[in-house]
Amino acid sequence: MVETIIWDFGNVVAFFDHQRAIQQLIRYSPLEPTALYQAIYETPTLDAYEQGLISTPEFVSWACSVGQLNCTPR
């Protein structure tokens, strides 16, 4: 019986680029693109989100805060 399945989606099953997200978000932040990228993607909080330790609403709220985003999450 299989009890555990380990799956690595990012850049294995499909390619994604965080820079595309930054390009969309930068118009809502006073931060420079590099600073916004570092604030959101180079953090232990992203790791916690990817491990399922925090929910999507928690991550989005946190990202809006650290990224100083002045848009509404949807």
PDB file of C-alpha atoms in Angstrom:
ATOM      1  CA  MET A   1       0.000   0.000   0.000  1.00  0.00           C
ATOM      2  CA  VAL A   2       1.278   3.460  -0.924  1.00  0.00           C
ATOM      3  CA  GLU A   3       1.134   5.806   2.072  1.00  0.00           C
ATOM      4  CA  THR A   4       3.040   8.810   0.774  1.00  0.00           C
ATOM      5  CA  ILE A   5       3.381  10.457  -2.595  1.00  0.00           C
ATOM      6  CA  ILE A   6       6.001  13.160  -3.055  1.00  0.00           C
ATOM      7  CA  TRP A   7       5.332  15.533  -5.916  1.00  0.00           C
ATOM      8  CA  ASP A   8       7.533  18.322  -7.240  1.00  0.00           C
ATOM      9  CA  PHE A   9       5.350  20.393  -9.558  1.00  0.00           C
ATOM     10  CA  GLY A  10       7.406  23.548 -10.070  1.00  0.00           C
ATOM     11  CA  ASN A  11       9.674  23.361 -13.096  1.00  0.00           C
ATOM     12  CA  VAL A  12       9.216  19.594 -13.191  1.00  0.00           C
ATOM     13  CA  VAL A  13       5.632  19.093 -14.382  1.00  0.00           C
ATOM     14  CA  ALA A  14       5.142  22.694 -15.521  1.00  0.00           C
ATOM     15  CA  PHE A  15       7.363  25.745 -15.757  1.00  0.00           C
ATOM     16  CA  PHE A  16       6.547  28.902 -13.873  1.00  0.00           C
ATOM     17  CA  ASP A  17       8.407  32.136 -13.424  1.00  0.00           C
ATOM     18  CA  HIS A  18       8.033  34.293 -10.310  1.00  0.00           C
ATOM     19  CA  GLN A  19       9.273  37.283 -12.311  1.00  0.00           C
ATOM     20  CA  ARG A  20       6.011  37.265 -14.279  1.00  0.00           C
ATOM     21  CA  ALA A  21       4.118  37.702 -11.014  1.00  0.00           C
ATOM     22  CA  ILE A  22       6.476  40.490  -9.951  1.00  0.00           C
ATOM     23  CA  GLN A  23       5.884  42.266 -13.272  1.00  0.00           C
ATOM     24  CA  GLN A  24       2.157  42.274 -12.509  1.00  0.00           C
ATOM     25  CA  LEU A  25       2.504  43.234  -8.831  1.00  0.00           C
ATOM     26  CA  ILE A  26       5.110  45.979  -9.139  1.00  0.00           C
ATOM     27  CA  ARG A  27       2.531  48.573 -10.187  1.00  0.00           C
ATOM     28  CA  TYR A  28       0.872  48.121  -6.783  1.00  0.00           C
ATOM     29  CA  SER A  29       4.029  48.442  -4.676  1.00  0.00           C
ATOM     30  CA  PRO A  30       6.462  51.257  -3.927  1.00  0.00           C
ATOM     31  CA  LEU A  31       9.293  48.703  -3.857  1.00  0.00           C
ATOM     32  CA  GLU A  32      11.720  48.170  -6.716  1.00  0.00           C
ATOM     33  CA  PRO A  33      11.200  44.852  -8.558  1.00  0.00           C
ATOM     34  CA  THR A  34      14.246  43.182  -6.981  1.00  0.00           C
ATOM     35  CA  ALA A  35      13.198  44.245  -3.481  1.00  0.00           C
ATOM     36  CA  LEU A  36       9.626  43.043  -4.044  1.00  0.00           C
ATOM     37  CA  TYR A  37      10.908  39.694  -5.318  1.00  0.00           C
ATOM     38  CA  GLN A  38      13.171  39.270  -2.298  1.00  0.00           C
ATOM     39  CA  ALA A  39      10.433  40.323   0.134  1.00  0.00           C
ATOM     40  CA  ILE A  40       8.005  37.705  -1.157  1.00  0.00           C
ATOM     41  CA  TYR A  41      10.010  34.879  -2.688  1.00  0.00           C
ATOM     42  CA  GLU A  42      13.276  34.686  -0.777  1.00  0.00           C
ATOM     43  CA  THR A  43      11.729  33.989   2.605  1.00  0.00           C
ATOM     44  CA  PRO A  44      10.926  31.141   4.976  1.00  0.00           C
ATOM     45  CA  THR A  45       7.255  32.131   4.675  1.00  0.00           C
ATOM     46  CA  LEU A  46       7.199  31.023   1.044  1.00  0.00           C
ATOM     47  CA  ASP A  47       8.718  27.705   2.107  1.00  0.00           C
ATOM     48  CA  ALA A  48       6.022  27.342   4.780  1.00  0.00           C
ATOM     49  CA  TYR A  49       3.324  28.039   2.192  1.00  0.00           C
ATOM     50  CA  GLU A  50       4.763  25.546  -0.276  1.00  0.00           C
ATOM     51  CA  GLN A  51       4.881  22.942   2.494  1.00  0.00           C
ATOM     52  CA  GLY A  52       1.220  23.530   3.329  1.00  0.00           C
ATOM     53  CA  LEU A  53       1.991  24.985   6.753  1.00  0.00           C
ATOM     54  CA  ILE A  54       0.056  28.190   6.064  1.00  0.00           C
ATOM     55  CA  SER A  55      -3.085  28.687   3.994  1.00  0.00           C
ATOM     56  CA  THR A  56      -3.406  30.621   0.755  1.00  0.00           C
ATOM     57  CA  PRO A  57      -5.318  33.482   2.436  1.00  0.00           C
ATOM     58  CA  GLU A  58      -2.590  33.707   5.100  1.00  0.00           C
ATOM     59  CA  PHE A  59       0.140  33.787   2.458  1.00  0.00           C
ATOM     60  CA  VAL A  60      -1.650  36.392   0.345  1.00  0.00           C
ATOM     61  CA  SER A  61      -2.244  38.612   3.377  1.00  0.00           C
ATOM     62  CA  TRP A  62       1.399  38.291   4.391  1.00  0.00           C
ATOM     63  CA  ALA A  63       2.649  38.980   0.824  1.00  0.00           C
ATOM     64  CA  CYS A  64       0.448  42.084   0.583  1.00  0.00           C
ATOM     65  CA  SER A  65       1.955  43.319   3.839  1.00  0.00           C
ATOM     66  CA  VAL A  66       5.640  42.663   3.146  1.00  0.00           C
ATOM     67  CA  GLY A  67       5.308  43.750  -0.470  1.00  0.00           C
ATOM     68  CA  GLN A  68       3.515  46.922   0.585  1.00  0.00           C
ATOM     69  CA  LEU A  69       0.881  46.107  -2.025  1.00  0.00           C
ATOM     70  CA  ASN A  70      -1.993  48.566  -2.318  1.00  0.00           C
ATOM     71  CA  CYS A  71      -4.341  46.253  -4.196  1.00  0.00           C
ATOM     72  CA  THR A  72      -7.061  43.933  -3.008  1.00  0.00           C
ATOM     73  CA  PRO A  73      -6.462  40.188  -3.103  1.00  0.00           C
ATOM     74  CA  ARG A  74      -8.823  38.133  -5.218  1.00  0.00           C
TER      75      ARG A  74
END
